[in-house]
mmCIF file of C-alpha atoms in Angstrom:
data_model
loop_
_atom_site.group_PDB
_atom_site.id
_atom_site.type_symbol
_atom_site.label_atom_id
_atom_site.label_comp_id
_atom_site.label_asym_id
_atom_site.label_seq_id
_atom_site.Cartn_x
_atom_site.Cartn_y
_atom_site.Cartn_z
ATOM 1 C CA MET A 1 89.987 86.227 118.770
ATOM 2 C CA ASN A 2 87.528 88.602 120.410
ATOM 3 C CA ALA A 3 87.267 92.361 119.890
ATOM 4 C CA ILE A 4 85.000 94.958 121.493
ATOM 5 C CA VAL A 5 84.335 98.310 119.819
ATOM 6 C CA THR A 6 82.320 101.152 121.356
ATOM 7 C CA GLY A 7 80.851 103.946 119.278
ATOM 8 C CA ALA A 8 80.885 101.271 116.617
ATOM 9 C CA SER A 9 78.244 102.326 114.121
ATOM 10 C CA ARG A 10 79.930 105.419 112.630
ATOM 11 C CA GLY A 11 83.257 107.038 111.841
ATOM 12 C CA ILE A 12 86.384 105.688 113.497
ATOM 13 C CA GLY A 13 84.474 103.002 115.389
ATOM 14 C CA ARG A 14 82.961 101.629 112.193
ATOM 15 C CA ALA A 15 86.393 101.671 110.528
ATOM 16 C CA PHE A 16 87.821 99.590 113.380
ATOM 17 C CA CYS A 17 84.988 97.080 113.013
ATOM 18 C CA LEU A 18 85.594 96.700 109.283
ATOM 19 C CA GLU A 19 89.336 96.231 109.778
ATOM 20 C CA LEU A 20 88.882 93.719 112.588
ATOM 21 C CA ALA A 21 86.356 91.740 110.546
ATOM 22 C CA LYS A 22 88.913 91.429 107.749
ATOM 23 C CA ARG A 23 91.287 89.978 110.348
ATOM 24 C CA SER A 24 88.663 87.408 111.454
ATOM 25 C CA TYR A 25 87.912 88.768 114.924
ATOM 26 C CA ASP A 26 84.609 87.909 116.552
ATOM 27 C CA LEU A 27 83.084 91.279 117.365
ATOM 28 C CA PHE A 28 81.008 92.894 120.079
ATOM 29 C CA ILE A 29 79.767 96.145 118.571
ATOM 30 C CA ILE A 30 78.292 98.761 120.892
ATOM 31 C CA ALA A 31 76.444 101.996 120.165
ATOM 32 C CA ARG A 32 73.161 103.672 121.047
ATOM 33 C CA GLY A 33 71.275 103.246 117.771
ATOM 34 C CA LEU A 34 69.997 99.738 117.103
ATOM 35 C CA GLU A 35 69.323 100.379 113.412
ATOM 36 C CA GLY A 36 72.894 101.476 112.790
ATOM 37 C CA LEU A 37 74.219 98.428 114.636
ATOM 38 C CA ASN A 38 72.053 96.057 112.601
ATOM 39 C CA ASN A 39 73.225 97.660 109.359
ATOM 40 C CA LEU A 40 76.838 97.391 110.469
ATOM 41 C CA ARG A 41 76.434 93.763 111.482
ATOM 42 C CA ALA A 42 75.133 92.907 108.013
ATOM 43 C CA GLU A 43 78.073 94.736 106.434
ATOM 44 C CA LEU A 44 80.591 92.923 108.639
ATOM 45 C CA LEU A 45 79.146 89.523 107.796
ATOM 46 C CA GLU A 46 79.410 90.352 104.112
ATOM 47 C CA ILE A 47 83.115 90.960 104.668
ATOM 48 C CA ASN A 48 83.603 87.750 106.672
ATOM 49 C CA LYS A 49 80.728 85.290 107.012
ATOM 50 C CA ASP A 50 82.701 83.131 109.457
ATOM 51 C CA ILE A 51 82.854 85.637 112.322
ATOM 52 C CA ASN A 52 80.361 86.158 115.123
ATOM 53 C CA VAL A 53 78.980 89.682 115.549
ATOM 54 C CA THR A 54 77.119 90.503 118.746
ATOM 55 C CA ILE A 55 75.125 93.738 119.013
ATOM 56 C CA ILE A 56 74.768 95.663 122.276
ATOM 57 C CA SER A 57 72.635 98.801 122.204
ATOM 58 C CA ALA A 58 73.616 101.039 125.128
ATOM 59 C CA ASP A 59 74.232 104.660 126.048
ATOM 60 C CA LEU A 60 77.672 104.401 127.626
ATOM 61 C CA SER A 61 77.489 107.981 128.902
ATOM 62 C CA LYS A 62 75.194 106.559 131.595
ATOM 63 C CA ARG A 63 77.192 104.694 134.210
ATOM 64 C CA PHE A 64 74.775 101.814 134.782
ATOM 65 C CA GLU A 65 74.364 101.203 131.051
ATOM 66 C CA ALA A 66 78.146 101.172 130.570
ATOM 67 C CA GLN A 67 78.607 98.672 133.394
ATOM 68 C CA ASN A 68 75.711 96.496 132.212
ATOM 69 C CA ALA A 69 77.076 96.464 128.669
ATOM 70 C CA ALA A 70 80.469 95.328 129.950
ATOM 71 C CA GLN A 71 78.873 92.555 131.970
ATOM 72 C CA SER A 72 76.923 91.423 128.892
ATOM 73 C CA VAL A 73 80.218 90.993 127.077
ATOM 74 C CA LEU A 74 81.828 89.141 129.988
ATOM 75 C CA HIS A 75 78.916 86.686 130.127
ATOM 76 C CA ASN A 76 79.844 85.573 126.620
ATOM 77 C CA ILE A 77 83.653 85.512 126.572
ATOM 78 C CA SER A 78 86.519 84.746 128.945
ATOM 79 C CA THR A 79 89.323 86.421 126.976
ATOM 80 C CA ILE A 80 89.574 89.852 125.362
ATOM 81 C CA ASP A 81 92.058 90.411 122.575
ATOM 82 C CA VAL A 82 91.146 93.979 121.577
ATOM 83 C CA LEU A 83 89.098 96.646 123.343
ATOM 84 C CA VAL A 84 88.539 99.869 121.413
ATOM 85 C CA ASN A 85 87.114 102.743 123.458
ATOM 86 C CA ASN A 86 85.779 105.082 120.794
ATOM 87 C CA ALA A 87 82.408 106.296 122.122
ATOM 88 C CA GLY A 88 82.137 110.075 122.251
ATOM 89 C CA PHE A 89 81.431 113.114 120.121
ATOM 90 C CA TYR A 90 82.709 116.580 119.281
ATOM 91 C CA VAL A 91 80.755 119.780 119.737
ATOM 92 C CA THR A 92 81.808 123.406 119.930
ATOM 93 C CA ALA A 93 81.063 125.553 122.957
ATOM 94 C CA ILE A 94 82.657 128.816 124.056
ATOM 95 C CA LEU A 95 83.932 128.607 127.614
ATOM 96 C CA GLY A 96 81.659 130.501 129.999
ATOM 97 C CA GLU A 97 78.889 131.162 127.483
ATOM 98 C CA HIS A 98 77.249 127.756 127.378
ATOM 99 C CA SER A 99 78.803 125.081 129.558
ATOM 100 C CA ILE A 100 78.292 121.490 128.456
ATOM 101 C CA ILE A 101 81.087 120.106 130.597
ATOM 102 C CA GLU A 102 78.992 117.417 132.306
ATOM 103 C CA ASP A 103 77.749 116.085 128.978
ATOM 104 C CA MET A 104 81.246 116.163 127.503
ATOM 105 C CA LEU A 105 82.759 114.343 130.485
ATOM 106 C CA ASN A 106 80.025 111.708 130.396
ATOM 107 C CA GLN A 107 80.300 111.124 126.662
ATOM 108 C CA ASN A 108 84.037 111.385 126.085
ATOM 109 C CA PHE A 109 85.612 110.259 129.367
ATOM 110 C CA LYS A 110 83.277 108.489 131.766
ATOM 111 C CA SER A 111 81.906 106.236 129.022
ATOM 112 C CA ALA A 112 85.367 104.702 128.556
ATOM 113 C CA TYR A 113 86.179 104.751 132.263
ATOM 114 C CA TYR A 114 83.123 102.884 133.513
ATOM 115 C CA PHE A 115 82.957 100.523 130.547
ATOM 116 C CA SER A 116 86.620 99.518 130.857
ATOM 117 C CA LEU A 117 86.818 98.879 134.605
ATOM 118 C CA PRO A 118 84.974 95.521 134.599
ATOM 119 C CA PHE A 119 87.497 94.116 132.097
ATOM 120 C CA ILE A 120 90.629 94.849 134.132
ATOM 121 C CA ASP A 121 90.539 91.592 136.116
ATOM 122 C CA THR A 122 89.988 89.578 132.922
ATOM 123 C CA PHE A 123 92.995 91.212 131.276
ATOM 124 C CA LYS A 124 95.176 90.558 134.326
ATOM 125 C CA LYS A 125 94.130 86.894 134.529
ATOM 126 C CA THR A 126 94.887 86.184 130.890
ATOM 127 C CA ASN A 127 98.045 88.326 130.632
ATOM 128 C CA SER A 128 97.232 89.161 127.026
ATOM 129 C CA GLY A 129 95.263 91.578 124.885
ATOM 130 C CA CYS A 130 95.269 95.289 124.202
ATOM 131 C CA VAL A 131 93.240 98.434 124.809
ATOM 132 C CA ILE A 132 93.015 101.201 122.208
ATOM 133 C CA ASN A 133 91.668 104.495 123.533
ATOM 134 C CA ILE A 134 90.579 107.028 120.918
ATOM 135 C CA CYS A 135 91.639 110.332 122.420
ATOM 136 C CA SER A 136 92.270 113.485 120.374
ATOM 137 C CA VAL A 137 94.980 115.987 119.552
ATOM 138 C CA LEU A 138 92.973 118.149 121.963
ATOM 139 C CA SER A 139 93.919 115.696 124.711
ATOM 140 C CA LYS A 140 97.243 117.540 124.913
ATOM 141 C CA GLU A 141 96.245 121.070 123.896
ATOM 142 C CA SER A 142 93.095 123.174 123.731
ATOM 143 C CA ARG A 143 91.176 124.995 121.024
ATOM 144 C CA ALA A 144 89.103 128.149 121.295
ATOM 145 C CA GLY A 145 85.456 127.245 120.985
ATOM 146 C CA ALA A 146 85.973 123.651 122.103
ATOM 147 C CA ALA A 147 87.027 124.059 125.730
ATOM 148 C CA ASP A 148 84.668 121.519 127.314
ATOM 149 C CA TYR A 149 85.519 118.902 124.697
ATOM 150 C CA SER A 150 89.235 119.545 125.259
ATOM 151 C CA ILE A 151 88.839 119.135 129.011
ATOM 152 C CA ALA A 152 87.012 115.817 128.584
ATOM 153 C CA LYS A 153 89.620 114.505 126.155
ATOM 154 C CA HIS A 154 92.389 115.545 128.563
ATOM 155 C CA ALA A 155 90.630 113.375 131.154
ATOM 156 C CA LEU A 156 90.403 110.431 128.748
ATOM 157 C CA TYR A 157 94.099 110.759 127.936
ATOM 158 C CA GLY A 158 94.932 110.764 131.651
ATOM 159 C CA PHE A 159 92.831 107.636 132.161
ATOM 160 C CA SER A 160 94.518 105.943 129.210
ATOM 161 C CA LYS A 161 97.963 106.669 130.629
ATOM 162 C CA ALA A 162 96.923 105.400 134.066
ATOM 163 C CA LEU A 163 95.493 102.250 132.486
ATOM 164 C CA LYS A 164 98.782 101.686 130.683
ATOM 165 C CA GLU A 165 100.694 101.791 133.981
ATOM 166 C CA GLU A 166 98.201 99.354 135.497
ATOM 167 C CA LEU A 167 98.120 96.837 132.648
ATOM 168 C CA ASN A 168 101.542 96.903 130.975
ATOM 169 C CA PRO A 169 103.143 94.826 133.780
ATOM 170 C CA HIS A 170 100.587 92.103 133.011
ATOM 171 C CA GLY A 171 101.451 91.974 129.322
ATOM 172 C CA ILE A 172 98.506 94.061 128.110
ATOM 173 C CA LYS A 173 99.223 96.843 125.645
ATOM 174 C CA VAL A 174 97.461 100.191 125.981
ATOM 175 C CA LEU A 175 97.547 102.574 123.032
ATOM 176 C CA HIS A 176 96.569 106.248 123.152
ATOM 177 C CA VAL A 177 95.345 107.361 119.704
ATOM 178 C CA LEU A 178 95.287 111.134 119.117
ATOM 179 C CA PRO A 179 93.699 112.064 115.777
ATOM 180 C CA GLY A 180 93.115 115.550 114.448
ATOM 181 C CA SER A 181 90.313 116.248 111.951
ATOM 182 C CA VAL A 182 88.944 112.942 110.646
ATOM 183 C CA ASN A 183 86.790 112.498 107.547
ATOM 184 C CA THR A 184 83.528 111.375 109.131
ATOM 185 C CA SER A 185 79.856 112.273 108.767
ATOM 186 C CA SER A 186 80.515 115.304 110.996
ATOM 187 C CA TRP A 187 81.781 117.068 107.871
ATOM 188 C CA ASP A 188 78.665 116.332 105.778
ATOM 189 C CA GLY A 189 77.491 119.478 104.011
ATOM 190 C CA SER A 190 80.709 121.367 104.642
ATOM 191 C CA GLU A 191 83.203 122.579 102.049
ATOM 192 C CA ALA A 192 86.137 120.884 103.794
ATOM 193 C CA PRO A 193 88.533 119.030 101.451
ATOM 194 C CA LEU A 194 87.654 115.564 102.709
ATOM 195 C CA ASP A 195 90.508 113.833 100.899
ATOM 196 C CA GLU A 196 92.947 116.081 102.798
ATOM 197 C CA LEU A 197 91.572 115.111 106.193
ATOM 198 C CA ILE A 198 92.563 112.040 108.208
ATOM 199 C CA GLN A 199 90.807 108.934 106.919
ATOM 200 C CA ALA A 200 89.093 106.778 109.532
ATOM 201 C CA GLU A 201 90.269 103.572 107.900
ATOM 202 C CA ASP A 202 93.884 104.725 108.227
ATOM 203 C CA VAL A 203 93.402 105.369 111.946
ATOM 204 C CA ALA A 204 91.997 101.862 112.410
ATOM 205 C CA ARG A 205 94.573 100.052 110.286
ATOM 206 C CA VAL A 206 97.627 101.788 111.725
ATOM 207 C CA SER A 207 96.376 101.485 115.316
ATOM 208 C CA ILE A 208 95.715 97.760 115.026
ATOM 209 C CA GLU A 209 99.116 97.206 113.442
ATOM 210 C CA ALA A 210 100.727 99.147 116.305
ATOM 211 C CA VAL A 211 99.416 96.696 118.903
ATOM 212 C CA SER A 212 99.912 93.590 116.772
ATOM 213 C CA GLY A 213 103.689 93.393 117.132
ATOM 214 C CA LYS A 214 105.529 90.960 119.349
ATOM 215 C CA SER A 215 105.116 91.278 123.101
ATOM 216 C CA GLY A 216 108.466 93.021 123.515
ATOM 217 C CA THR A 217 107.378 95.894 121.284
ATOM 218 C CA LEU A 218 105.264 98.626 122.853
ATOM 219 C CA VAL A 219 103.744 101.543 120.973
ATOM 220 C CA ASP A 220 102.139 103.804 123.557
ATOM 221 C CA GLU A 221 100.856 106.717 121.482
ATOM 222 C CA ILE A 222 100.039 107.645 117.891
ATOM 223 C CA VAL A 223 99.206 111.157 116.682
ATOM 224 C CA PHE A 224 97.387 111.538 113.353
ATOM 225 C CA SER A 225 97.455 114.851 111.465
ATOM 226 C CA ALA A 226 95.535 115.984 108.411
ATOM 227 C CA SER A 227 97.629 116.782 105.348
ATOM 228 C CA ASN A 228 95.812 120.132 105.053
ATOM 229 C CA PRO A 229 97.366 122.419 107.707
ATOM 230 C CA LEU A 230 94.091 124.364 108.040
ATOM 231 C CA TYR A 231 92.501 121.272 109.627
#
């Protein structure tokens, strides 16, 4: 079985890689930093020495790099069992004071859009597989101080829903994952109660289970909330 994970070297992406390695998936792991990818590859092979792990260093916020990365994957495999679109990042910005909308759209929406498009024909030909899009609770609401991020995640959620309508008739599952505050390196140095935040490994495990059921069972959307209501 083949799995592709973007934004693989940290946080939720890394958690997906670890979970998929335990389940004996061959992995294509994609992120910008080559050092982080090499470290992750070594960790994955410690978990399961029998899998293949292919590294692709690319900045998916740039359209040509996203498309080239997808083609690199397609040169090596003819079937895709799991595609996890996780690339992106969170940053605060007050609407009107300092607009970072282009950067947010490129990182959190267009990266998934342009990377996913080359795989659509492969999914339709094989009539199998699944796509997991890591959206956000801010895909359906907004937060003061994070307007541009919210807008970009709304766009990703819209793309995920459109992709579902396109692929479900061909037997491909599309899952929209909407987490709140996740315990990742973004919280390093803060006083946040990390054990009361969402754990990345839970997001990965539950999401993979949701798309692993029989073909007649469809789970379209999962929302994850932190146990601490302040987060």
